[in-house]
């Protein structure tokens, strides 16, 4: 499945959350990750994030049923991982 995860995390935990998400998804922008992931890996990722975050933090998960239907436009610099190595 394709997912997009955004977050608003307390300053002390931002680095840990970013590092954890980099293990599973592609970083696209500050506090935004996206990519293909299996259901099992997503479950594991979310469980690990719950261990890092607290009740004041927010994580938004968008599951995309048909990634071919996504039309992505970037205004300004494209910072996606794929663009770094072209």
mmCIF file of C-alpha atoms in Angstrom:
data_model
loop_
_atom_site.group_PDB
_atom_site.id
_atom_site.type_symbol
_atom_site.label_atom_id
_atom_site.label_comp_id
_atom_site.label_asym_id
_atom_site.label_seq_id
_atom_site.Cartn_x
_atom_site.Cartn_y
_atom_site.Cartn_z
ATOM 1 C CA UNK A 1 0.000 0.000 0.000
ATOM 2 C CA UNK A 2 1.040 3.596 -0.512
ATOM 3 C CA UNK A 3 0.939 5.883 2.523
ATOM 4 C CA UNK A 4 1.660 9.464 3.417
ATOM 5 C CA UNK A 5 2.548 10.267 7.016
ATOM 6 C CA UNK A 6 2.759 13.750 8.463
ATOM 7 C CA UNK A 7 3.501 14.663 12.031
ATOM 8 C CA UNK A 8 3.619 17.452 14.566
ATOM 9 C CA UNK A 9 5.862 16.247 17.363
ATOM 10 C CA UNK A 10 7.347 17.858 20.425
ATOM 11 C CA UNK A 11 10.794 19.264 19.744
ATOM 12 C CA UNK A 12 12.595 16.711 21.918
ATOM 13 C CA UNK A 13 11.170 13.773 19.940
ATOM 14 C CA UNK A 14 11.285 15.133 16.369
ATOM 15 C CA UNK A 15 14.667 13.607 15.562
ATOM 16 C CA UNK A 16 13.663 10.177 16.840
ATOM 17 C CA UNK A 17 10.411 10.186 14.863
ATOM 18 C CA UNK A 18 12.167 11.360 11.696
ATOM 19 C CA UNK A 19 14.841 8.673 12.079
ATOM 20 C CA UNK A 20 12.228 5.974 12.637
ATOM 21 C CA UNK A 21 10.169 6.993 9.612
ATOM 22 C CA UNK A 22 13.284 7.027 7.411
ATOM 23 C CA UNK A 23 13.603 3.305 8.146
ATOM 24 C CA UNK A 24 10.273 2.662 6.425
ATOM 25 C CA UNK A 25 9.392 5.510 4.056
ATOM 26 C CA UNK A 26 10.879 8.214 1.849
ATOM 27 C CA UNK A 27 11.336 11.642 3.345
ATOM 28 C CA UNK A 28 9.759 14.280 1.122
ATOM 29 C CA UNK A 29 9.665 17.378 3.280
ATOM 30 C CA UNK A 30 9.984 18.436 6.896
ATOM 31 C CA UNK A 31 7.485 16.312 8.811
ATOM 32 C CA UNK A 32 6.261 14.511 5.670
ATOM 33 C CA UNK A 33 7.062 10.976 4.554
ATOM 34 C CA UNK A 34 5.564 8.848 1.824
ATOM 35 C CA UNK A 35 6.028 5.568 0.039
ATOM 36 C CA UNK A 36 5.070 1.962 -0.516
ATOM 37 C CA UNK A 37 4.922 -0.182 2.595
ATOM 38 C CA UNK A 38 3.434 -3.529 3.495
ATOM 39 C CA UNK A 39 0.634 -3.772 6.035
ATOM 40 C CA UNK A 40 2.926 -5.634 8.431
ATOM 41 C CA UNK A 41 5.713 -3.059 8.202
ATOM 42 C CA UNK A 42 3.221 -0.231 8.648
ATOM 43 C CA UNK A 43 1.871 -1.887 11.791
ATOM 44 C CA UNK A 44 5.413 -2.281 13.136
ATOM 45 C CA UNK A 45 6.314 1.308 12.203
ATOM 46 C CA UNK A 46 3.245 2.736 13.960
ATOM 47 C CA UNK A 47 3.909 0.645 17.064
ATOM 48 C CA UNK A 48 7.484 1.949 17.198
ATOM 49 C CA UNK A 49 6.237 5.510 16.740
ATOM 50 C CA UNK A 50 3.813 5.058 19.635
ATOM 51 C CA UNK A 51 6.782 4.128 21.821
ATOM 52 C CA UNK A 52 8.500 7.410 20.906
ATOM 53 C CA UNK A 53 5.591 9.855 20.963
ATOM 54 C CA UNK A 54 3.365 11.058 23.762
ATOM 55 C CA UNK A 55 -0.285 12.151 23.956
ATOM 56 C CA UNK A 56 0.513 15.763 22.965
ATOM 57 C CA UNK A 57 2.009 14.671 19.620
ATOM 58 C CA UNK A 58 0.089 14.211 16.355
ATOM 59 C CA UNK A 59 0.697 11.764 13.543
ATOM 60 C CA UNK A 60 -1.540 11.788 10.479
ATOM 61 C CA UNK A 61 -1.628 8.673 8.313
ATOM 62 C CA UNK A 62 -3.126 8.779 4.819
ATOM 63 C CA UNK A 63 -3.594 5.418 3.143
ATOM 64 C CA UNK A 64 -3.869 5.610 -0.616
ATOM 65 C CA UNK A 65 -5.937 2.798 -2.099
ATOM 66 C CA UNK A 66 -4.850 3.456 -5.673
ATOM 67 C CA UNK A 67 -1.471 5.190 -5.892
ATOM 68 C CA UNK A 68 -1.861 5.478 -9.671
ATOM 69 C CA UNK A 69 -4.663 7.968 -9.039
ATOM 70 C CA UNK A 70 -2.379 10.378 -7.175
ATOM 71 C CA UNK A 71 -1.438 13.503 -9.037
ATOM 72 C CA UNK A 72 1.481 15.037 -7.187
ATOM 73 C CA UNK A 73 2.611 18.543 -7.934
ATOM 74 C CA UNK A 74 5.600 20.191 -6.315
ATOM 75 C CA UNK A 75 5.787 23.950 -6.280
ATOM 76 C CA UNK A 76 9.336 25.026 -5.628
ATOM 77 C CA UNK A 77 12.222 22.657 -5.022
ATOM 78 C CA UNK A 78 11.450 18.943 -5.186
ATOM 79 C CA UNK A 79 13.213 17.459 -2.165
ATOM 80 C CA UNK A 80 12.106 13.896 -2.661
ATOM 81 C CA UNK A 81 14.689 11.181 -2.196
ATOM 82 C CA UNK A 82 14.557 10.112 -5.848
ATOM 83 C CA UNK A 83 15.507 13.588 -7.041
ATOM 84 C CA UNK A 84 18.666 13.643 -4.913
ATOM 85 C CA UNK A 85 20.420 11.092 -7.121
ATOM 86 C CA UNK A 86 19.430 12.209 -10.633
#
